[in-house]
GROMACS .gro file of N, CA and C in nm:
model
  375
    1UNK      N    1   0.247  -1.372  -0.732
    1UNK     CA    2   0.168  -1.252  -0.719
    1UNK      C    3   0.159  -1.185  -0.855
    2UNK      N    4   0.038  -1.149  -0.895
    2UNK     CA    5   0.017  -1.086  -1.025
    2UNK      C    6   0.017  -0.935  -1.009
    3UNK      N    7   0.089  -0.868  -1.096
    3UNK     CA    8   0.097  -0.722  -1.092
    3UNK      C    9   0.016  -0.667  -1.208
    4UNK      N   10  -0.081  -0.584  -1.180
    4UNK     CA   11  -0.160  -0.516  -1.283
    4UNK      C   12  -0.151  -0.367  -1.257
    5UNK      N   13  -0.159  -0.290  -1.364
    5UNK     CA   14  -0.139  -0.146  -1.353
    5UNK      C   15  -0.254  -0.069  -1.416
    6UNK      N   16  -0.281   0.047  -1.358
    6UNK     CA   17  -0.382   0.140  -1.405
    6UNK      C   18  -0.312   0.243  -1.493
    7UNK      N   19  -0.366   0.271  -1.609
    7UNK     CA   20  -0.301   0.364  -1.701
    7UNK      C   21  -0.309   0.509  -1.655
    8UNK      N   22  -0.393   0.537  -1.554
    8UNK     CA   23  -0.412   0.674  -1.509
    8UNK      C   24  -0.302   0.724  -1.415
    9UNK      N   25  -0.223   0.634  -1.359
    9UNK     CA   26  -0.120   0.671  -1.261
    9UNK      C   27   0.016   0.619  -1.306
   10UNK      N   28   0.123   0.688  -1.267
   10UNK     CA   29   0.257   0.638  -1.300
   10UNK      C   30   0.278   0.499  -1.239
   11UNK      N   31   0.341   0.410  -1.314
   11UNK     CA   32   0.361   0.273  -1.268
   11UNK      C   33   0.444   0.269  -1.140
   12UNK      N   34   0.548   0.353  -1.132
   12UNK     CA   35   0.632   0.349  -1.011
   12UNK      C   36   0.551   0.381  -0.886
   13UNK      N   37   0.456   0.475  -0.896
   13UNK     CA   38   0.377   0.510  -0.778
   13UNK      C   39   0.279   0.397  -0.743
   14UNK      N   40   0.229   0.325  -0.843
   14UNK     CA   41   0.142   0.211  -0.817
   14UNK      C   42   0.220   0.098  -0.749
   15UNK      N   43   0.344   0.078  -0.792
   15UNK     CA   44   0.429  -0.024  -0.730
   15UNK      C   45   0.459   0.015  -0.585
   16UNK      N   46   0.496   0.141  -0.563
   16UNK     CA   47   0.526   0.188  -0.428
   16UNK      C   48   0.403   0.170  -0.338
   17UNK      N   49   0.287   0.203  -0.389
   17UNK     CA   50   0.163   0.190  -0.311
   17UNK      C   51   0.136   0.044  -0.276
   18UNK      N   52   0.158  -0.043  -0.373
   18UNK     CA   53   0.133  -0.186  -0.348
   18UNK      C   54   0.229  -0.242  -0.242
   19UNK      N   55   0.355  -0.205  -0.251
   19UNK     CA   56   0.452  -0.252  -0.151
   19UNK      C   57   0.419  -0.191  -0.015
   20UNK      N   58   0.375  -0.065  -0.013
   20UNK     CA   59   0.336  -0.001   0.112
   20UNK      C   60   0.221  -0.079   0.177
   21UNK      N   61   0.123  -0.119   0.098
   21UNK     CA   62   0.011  -0.198   0.150
   21UNK      C   63   0.063  -0.332   0.204
   22UNK      N   64   0.157  -0.392   0.134
   22UNK     CA   65   0.214  -0.518   0.181
   22UNK      C   66   0.285  -0.501   0.316
   23UNK      N   67   0.346  -0.384   0.335
   23UNK     CA   68   0.415  -0.358   0.462
   23UNK      C   69   0.314  -0.335   0.574
   24UNK      N   70   0.218  -0.246   0.551
   24UNK     CA   71   0.124  -0.212   0.660
   24UNK      C   72   0.029  -0.326   0.692
   25UNK      N   73   0.007  -0.417   0.596
   25UNK     CA   74  -0.082  -0.530   0.622
   25UNK      C   75  -0.010  -0.647   0.686
   26UNK      N   76   0.123  -0.638   0.694
   26UNK     CA   77   0.200  -0.744   0.757
   26UNK      C   78   0.247  -0.853   0.662
   27UNK      N   79   0.217  -0.839   0.533
   27UNK     CA   80   0.268  -0.936   0.436
   27UNK      C   81   0.419  -0.930   0.428
   28UNK      N   82   0.472  -0.809   0.445
   28UNK     CA   83   0.617  -0.788   0.459
   28UNK      C   84   0.639  -0.745   0.603
   29UNK      N   85   0.721  -0.817   0.675
   29UNK     CA   86   0.740  -0.796   0.818
   29UNK      C   87   0.845  -0.688   0.847
   30UNK      N   88   0.833  -0.621   0.962
   30UNK     CA   89   0.936  -0.525   1.002
   30UNK      C   90   1.074  -0.592   1.003
   31UNK      N   91   1.171  -0.526   0.941
   31UNK     CA   92   1.307  -0.578   0.935
   31UNK      C   93   1.330  -0.679   0.824
   32UNK      N   94   1.226  -0.717   0.752
   32UNK     CA   95   1.241  -0.816   0.646
   32UNK      C   96   1.322  -0.759   0.530
   33UNK      N   97   1.412  -0.841   0.479
   33UNK     CA   98   1.493  -0.802   0.364
   33UNK      C   99   1.409  -0.817   0.237
   34UNK      N  100   1.411  -0.714   0.154
   34UNK     CA  101   1.338  -0.717   0.027
   34UNK      C  102   1.425  -0.780  -0.082
   35UNK      N  103   1.358  -0.832  -0.182
   35UNK     CA  104   1.430  -0.885  -0.298
   35UNK      C  105   1.505  -0.770  -0.365
   36UNK      N  106   1.600  -0.804  -0.450
   36UNK     CA  107   1.675  -0.701  -0.522
   36UNK      C  108   1.583  -0.628  -0.619
   37UNK      N  109   1.624  -0.508  -0.655
   37UNK     CA  110   1.547  -0.429  -0.752
   37UNK      C  111   1.529  -0.507  -0.881
   38UNK      N  112   1.633  -0.572  -0.925
   38UNK     CA  113   1.626  -0.649  -1.050
   38UNK      C  114   1.524  -0.763  -1.038
   39UNK      N  115   1.527  -0.835  -0.927
   39UNK     CA  116   1.431  -0.945  -0.908
   39UNK      C  117   1.288  -0.894  -0.897
   40UNK      N  118   1.270  -0.786  -0.821
   40UNK     CA  119   1.135  -0.728  -0.808
   40UNK      C  120   1.084  -0.677  -0.942
   41UNK      N  121   1.174  -0.616  -1.020
   41UNK     CA  122   1.135  -0.564  -1.152
   41UNK      C  123   1.091  -0.677  -1.243
   42UNK      N  124   1.165  -0.788  -1.240
   42UNK     CA  125   1.128  -0.903  -1.324
   42UNK      C  126   0.992  -0.957  -1.279
   43UNK      N  127   0.972  -0.969  -1.149
   43UNK     CA  128   0.847  -1.019  -1.094
   43UNK      C  129   0.730  -0.930  -1.132
   44UNK      N  130   0.753  -0.797  -1.129
   44UNK     CA  131   0.647  -0.701  -1.157
   44UNK      C  132   0.631  -0.672  -1.307
   45UNK      N  133   0.725  -0.720  -1.386
   45UNK     CA  134   0.719  -0.698  -1.530
   45UNK      C  135   0.747  -0.555  -1.571
   46UNK      N  136   0.841  -0.491  -1.499
   46UNK     CA  137   0.876  -0.352  -1.530
   46UNK      C  138   1.027  -0.339  -1.545
   47UNK      N  139   1.069  -0.225  -1.595
   47UNK     CA  140   1.209  -0.191  -1.608
   47UNK      C  141   1.270  -0.172  -1.469
   48UNK      N  142   1.394  -0.216  -1.446
   48UNK     CA  143   1.456  -0.196  -1.315
   48UNK      C  144   1.458  -0.049  -1.269
   49UNK      N  145   1.468   0.043  -1.365
   49UNK     CA  146   1.466   0.186  -1.328
   49UNK      C  147   1.332   0.226  -1.267
   50UNK      N  148   1.224   0.167  -1.316
   50UNK     CA  149   1.091   0.195  -1.261
   50UNK      C  150   1.083   0.142  -1.119
   51UNK      N  151   1.134   0.023  -1.096
   51UNK     CA  152   1.133  -0.035  -0.962
   51UNK      C  153   1.224   0.045  -0.869
   52UNK      N  154   1.338   0.089  -0.919
   52UNK     CA  155   1.429   0.171  -0.840
   52UNK      C  156   1.359   0.300  -0.795
   53UNK      N  157   1.283   0.359  -0.883
   53UNK     CA  158   1.210   0.482  -0.850
   53UNK      C  159   1.106   0.455  -0.742
   54UNK      N  160   1.037   0.342  -0.752
   54UNK     CA  161   0.937   0.304  -0.650
   54UNK      C  162   1.006   0.284  -0.515
   55UNK      N  163   1.122   0.217  -0.516
   55UNK     CA  164   1.195   0.195  -0.391
   55UNK      C  165   1.243   0.328  -0.331
   56UNK      N  166   1.284   0.419  -0.418
   56UNK     CA  167   1.326   0.551  -0.371
   56UNK      C  168   1.211   0.624  -0.302
   57UNK      N  169   1.092   0.609  -0.357
   57UNK     CA  170   0.972   0.669  -0.298
   57UNK      C  171   0.947   0.612  -0.158
   58UNK      N  172   0.957   0.481  -0.146
   58UNK     CA  173   0.935   0.414  -0.017
   58UNK      C  174   1.044   0.452   0.084
   59UNK      N  175   1.166   0.472   0.036
   59UNK     CA  176   1.274   0.515   0.125
   59UNK      C  177   1.248   0.657   0.175
   60UNK      N  178   1.204   0.746   0.085
   60UNK     CA  179   1.174   0.883   0.125
   60UNK      C  180   1.064   0.886   0.231
   61UNK      N  181   0.968   0.795   0.219
   61UNK     CA  182   0.860   0.787   0.317
   61UNK      C  183   0.904   0.723   0.448
   62UNK      N  184   1.018   0.654   0.446
   62UNK     CA  185   1.070   0.592   0.567
   62UNK      C  186   1.024   0.450   0.592
   63UNK      N  187   0.953   0.391   0.497
   63UNK     CA  188   0.905   0.253   0.515
   63UNK      C  189   1.010   0.150   0.476
   64UNK      N  190   1.103   0.190   0.390
   64UNK     CA  191   1.210   0.100   0.344
   64UNK      C  192   1.343   0.169   0.371
   65UNK      N  193   1.438   0.093   0.418
   65UNK     CA  194   1.572   0.145   0.447
   65UNK      C  195   1.675   0.067   0.368
   66UNK      N  196   1.779   0.136   0.322
   66UNK     CA  197   1.887   0.070   0.251
   66UNK      C  198   2.008   0.061   0.342
   67UNK      N  199   2.062  -0.060   0.352
   67UNK     CA  200   2.186  -0.080   0.426
   67UNK      C  201   2.293  -0.111   0.324
   68UNK      N  202   2.394  -0.031   0.322
   68UNK     CA  203   2.502  -0.044   0.223
   68UNK      C  204   2.553  -0.188   0.219
   69UNK      N  205   2.560  -0.242   0.100
   69UNK     CA  206   2.609  -0.378   0.073
   69UNK      C  207   2.523  -0.490   0.131
   70UNK      N  208   2.410  -0.455   0.193
   70UNK     CA  209   2.323  -0.559   0.249
   70UNK      C  210   2.186  -0.563   0.182
   71UNK      N  211   2.147  -0.455   0.117
   71UNK     CA  212   2.018  -0.451   0.050
   71UNK      C  213   1.918  -0.361   0.118
   72UNK      N  214   1.793  -0.378   0.080
   72UNK     CA  215   1.685  -0.297   0.135
   72UNK      C  216   1.603  -0.379   0.233
   73UNK      N  217   1.556  -0.311   0.336
   73UNK     CA  218   1.480  -0.375   0.441
   73UNK      C  219   1.357  -0.292   0.476
   74UNK      N  220   1.253  -0.360   0.520
   74UNK     CA  221   1.135  -0.292   0.574
   74UNK      C  222   1.179  -0.230   0.706
   75UNK      N  223   1.133  -0.109   0.734
   75UNK     CA  224   1.167  -0.046   0.862
   75UNK      C  225   1.125  -0.136   0.979
   76UNK      N  226   1.200  -0.128   1.085
   76UNK     CA  227   1.166  -0.204   1.205
   76UNK      C  228   1.079  -0.123   1.300
   77UNK      N  229   1.054   0.003   1.264
   77UNK     CA  230   0.974   0.093   1.347
   77UNK      C  231   0.826   0.060   1.331
   78UNK      N  232   0.776  -0.025   1.420
   78UNK     CA  233   0.637  -0.072   1.410
   78UNK      C  234   0.537   0.040   1.433
   79UNK      N  235   0.572   0.138   1.515
   79UNK     CA  236   0.483   0.252   1.537
   79UNK      C  237   0.469   0.334   1.409
   80UNK      N  238   0.580   0.350   1.337
   80UNK     CA  239   0.577   0.423   1.210
   80UNK      C  240   0.491   0.348   1.108
   81UNK      N  241   0.502   0.216   1.106
   81UNK     CA  242   0.421   0.134   1.015
   81UNK      C  243   0.274   0.149   1.051
   82UNK      N  244   0.242   0.150   1.179
   82UNK     CA  245   0.103   0.168   1.222
   82UNK      C  246   0.050   0.304   1.180
   83UNK      N  247   0.133   0.408   1.192
   83UNK     CA  248   0.091   0.542   1.148
   83UNK      C  249   0.065   0.543   0.997
   84UNK      N  250   0.150   0.476   0.920
   84UNK     CA  251   0.132   0.468   0.776
   84UNK      C  252   0.003   0.394   0.742
   85UNK      N  253  -0.025   0.289   0.819
   85UNK     CA  254  -0.148   0.211   0.800
   85UNK      C  255  -0.271   0.298   0.823
   86UNK      N  256  -0.269   0.374   0.931
   86UNK     CA  257  -0.381   0.463   0.962
   86UNK      C  258  -0.398   0.570   0.855
   87UNK      N  259  -0.286   0.623   0.806
   87UNK     CA  260  -0.292   0.726   0.702
   87UNK      C  261  -0.355   0.669   0.575
   88UNK      N  262  -0.312   0.549   0.535
   88UNK     CA  263  -0.369   0.485   0.417
   88UNK      C  264  -0.519   0.461   0.436
   89UNK      N  265  -0.557   0.413   0.554
   89UNK     CA  266  -0.698   0.387   0.582
   89UNK      C  267  -0.779   0.516   0.575
   90UNK      N  268  -0.726   0.624   0.632
   90UNK     CA  269  -0.796   0.752   0.628
   90UNK      C  270  -0.816   0.801   0.485
   91UNK      N  271  -0.714   0.783   0.401
   91UNK     CA  272  -0.725   0.823   0.260
   91UNK      C  273  -0.835   0.744   0.190
   92UNK      N  274  -0.841   0.615   0.218
   92UNK     CA  275  -0.945   0.530   0.157
   92UNK      C  276  -1.084   0.570   0.207
   93UNK      N  277  -1.093   0.600   0.335
   93UNK     CA  278  -1.222   0.640   0.392
   93UNK      C  279  -1.269   0.772   0.332
   94UNK      N  280  -1.178   0.869   0.318
   94UNK     CA  281  -1.214   0.997   0.257
   94UNK      C  282  -1.264   0.978   0.115
   95UNK      N  283  -1.195   0.892   0.040
   95UNK     CA  284  -1.236   0.863  -0.097
   95UNK      C  285  -1.374   0.799  -0.099
   96UNK      N  286  -1.397   0.703  -0.010
   96UNK     CA  287  -1.525   0.635   0.002
   96UNK      C  288  -1.636   0.734   0.035
   97UNK      N  289  -1.611   0.821   0.133
   97UNK     CA  290  -1.712   0.918   0.175
   97UNK      C  291  -1.746   1.016   0.062
   98UNK      N  292  -1.648   1.049  -0.019
   98UNK     CA  293  -1.673   1.138  -0.133
   98UNK      C  294  -1.768   1.071  -0.232
   99UNK      N  295  -1.743   0.945  -0.263
   99UNK     CA  296  -1.828   0.870  -0.356
   99UNK      C  297  -1.968   0.855  -0.298
  100UNK      N  298  -1.975   0.821  -0.170
  100UNK     CA  299  -2.104   0.803  -0.103
  100UNK      C  300  -2.184   0.933  -0.105
  101UNK      N  301  -2.117   1.046  -0.080
  101UNK     CA  302  -2.184   1.176  -0.082
  101UNK      C  303  -2.239   1.206  -0.222
  102UNK      N  304  -2.163   1.169  -0.324
  102UNK     CA  305  -2.210   1.190  -0.462
  102UNK      C  306  -2.335   1.108  -0.491
  103UNK      N  307  -2.353   0.997  -0.420
  103UNK     CA  308  -2.472   0.913  -0.435
  103UNK      C  309  -2.588   0.963  -0.350
  104UNK      N  310  -2.561   1.065  -0.269
  104UNK     CA  311  -2.666   1.120  -0.183
  104UNK      C  312  -2.685   1.042  -0.054
  105UNK      N  313  -2.582   0.972  -0.012
  105UNK     CA  314  -2.588   0.892   0.111
  105UNK      C  315  -2.504   0.961   0.218
  106UNK      N  316  -2.560   0.977   0.337
  106UNK     CA  317  -2.488   1.042   0.447
  106UNK      C  318  -2.389   0.943   0.508
  107UNK      N  319  -2.288   0.995   0.578
  107UNK     CA  320  -2.195   0.904   0.648
  107UNK      C  321  -2.267   0.811   0.746
  108UNK      N  322  -2.370   0.862   0.813
  108UNK     CA  323  -2.445   0.778   0.907
  108UNK      C  324  -2.514   0.664   0.834
  109UNK      N  325  -2.577   0.696   0.721
  109UNK     CA  326  -2.643   0.591   0.641
  109UNK      C  327  -2.541   0.490   0.590
  110UNK      N  328  -2.424   0.540   0.549
  110UNK     CA  329  -2.318   0.450   0.501
  110UNK      C  330  -2.272   0.358   0.612
  111UNK      N  331  -2.257   0.412   0.733
  111UNK     CA  332  -2.214   0.330   0.848
  111UNK      C  333  -2.317   0.221   0.876
  112UNK      N  334  -2.446   0.257   0.868
  112UNK     CA  335  -2.552   0.157   0.889
  112UNK      C  336  -2.547   0.049   0.783
  113UNK      N  337  -2.522   0.088   0.658
  113UNK     CA  338  -2.512  -0.009   0.550
  113UNK      C  339  -2.393  -0.103   0.570
  114UNK      N  340  -2.282  -0.045   0.614
  114UNK     CA  341  -2.161  -0.125   0.638
  114UNK      C  342  -2.186  -0.226   0.749
  115UNK      N  343  -2.248  -0.180   0.856
  115UNK     CA  344  -2.279  -0.269   0.968
  115UNK      C  345  -2.369  -0.383   0.924
  116UNK      N  346  -2.468  -0.349   0.843
  116UNK     CA  347  -2.561  -0.451   0.793
  116UNK      C  348  -2.490  -0.551   0.702
  117UNK      N  349  -2.406  -0.501   0.611
  117UNK     CA  350  -2.332  -0.589   0.521
  117UNK      C  351  -2.231  -0.673   0.596
  118UNK      N  352  -2.168  -0.616   0.696
  118UNK     CA  353  -2.071  -0.689   0.776
  118UNK      C  354  -2.139  -0.805   0.847
  119UNK      N  355  -2.258  -0.783   0.897
  119UNK     CA  356  -2.335  -0.888   0.962
  119UNK      C  357  -2.368  -1.001   0.867
  120UNK      N  358  -2.395  -0.968   0.742
  120UNK     CA  359  -2.425  -1.071   0.642
  120UNK      C  360  -2.301  -1.155   0.612
  121UNK      N  361  -2.184  -1.092   0.613
  121UNK     CA  362  -2.060  -1.166   0.587
  121UNK      C  363  -2.026  -1.258   0.704
  122UNK      N  364  -2.064  -1.217   0.824
  122UNK     CA  365  -2.039  -1.299   0.943
  122UNK      C  366  -2.138  -1.413   0.955
  123UNK      N  367  -2.240  -1.413   0.869
  123UNK     CA  368  -2.341  -1.517   0.875
  123UNK      C  369  -2.461  -1.479   0.960
  124UNK      N  370  -2.457  -1.357   1.017
  124UNK     CA  371  -2.572  -1.309   1.093
  124UNK      C  372  -2.653  -1.215   1.007
  125UNK      N  373  -2.777  -1.198   1.043
  125UNK     CA  374  -2.862  -1.106   0.964
  125UNK      C  375  -2.928  -1.005   1.053
   0.00000   0.00000   0.00000
């Protein structure tokens, strides 16, 4: 997995966001043990302190839990993960609607465009 970073946001928050997406999308399963901070930092090409800060953020949000002497695990609370997924989706939709509004497109027009584009991806027209 390749890690790329945006200079506009702190790296630790970008890492936390990426891991959060991995959790809510099911790439990381409920109860799954995460790699060590050192291993994740090496994989992501960052300082272990940066990865530790990202993990702390995920722990504060409740998506990652630390078990003493056993490591970090994805929460097993599937309902909580679903709520986090919906929250992330809502944030993306709000951002999308803001951009669409700046283009002078109404939410209804955007929905029609999405439906039309989705049909093209499915092979229907």
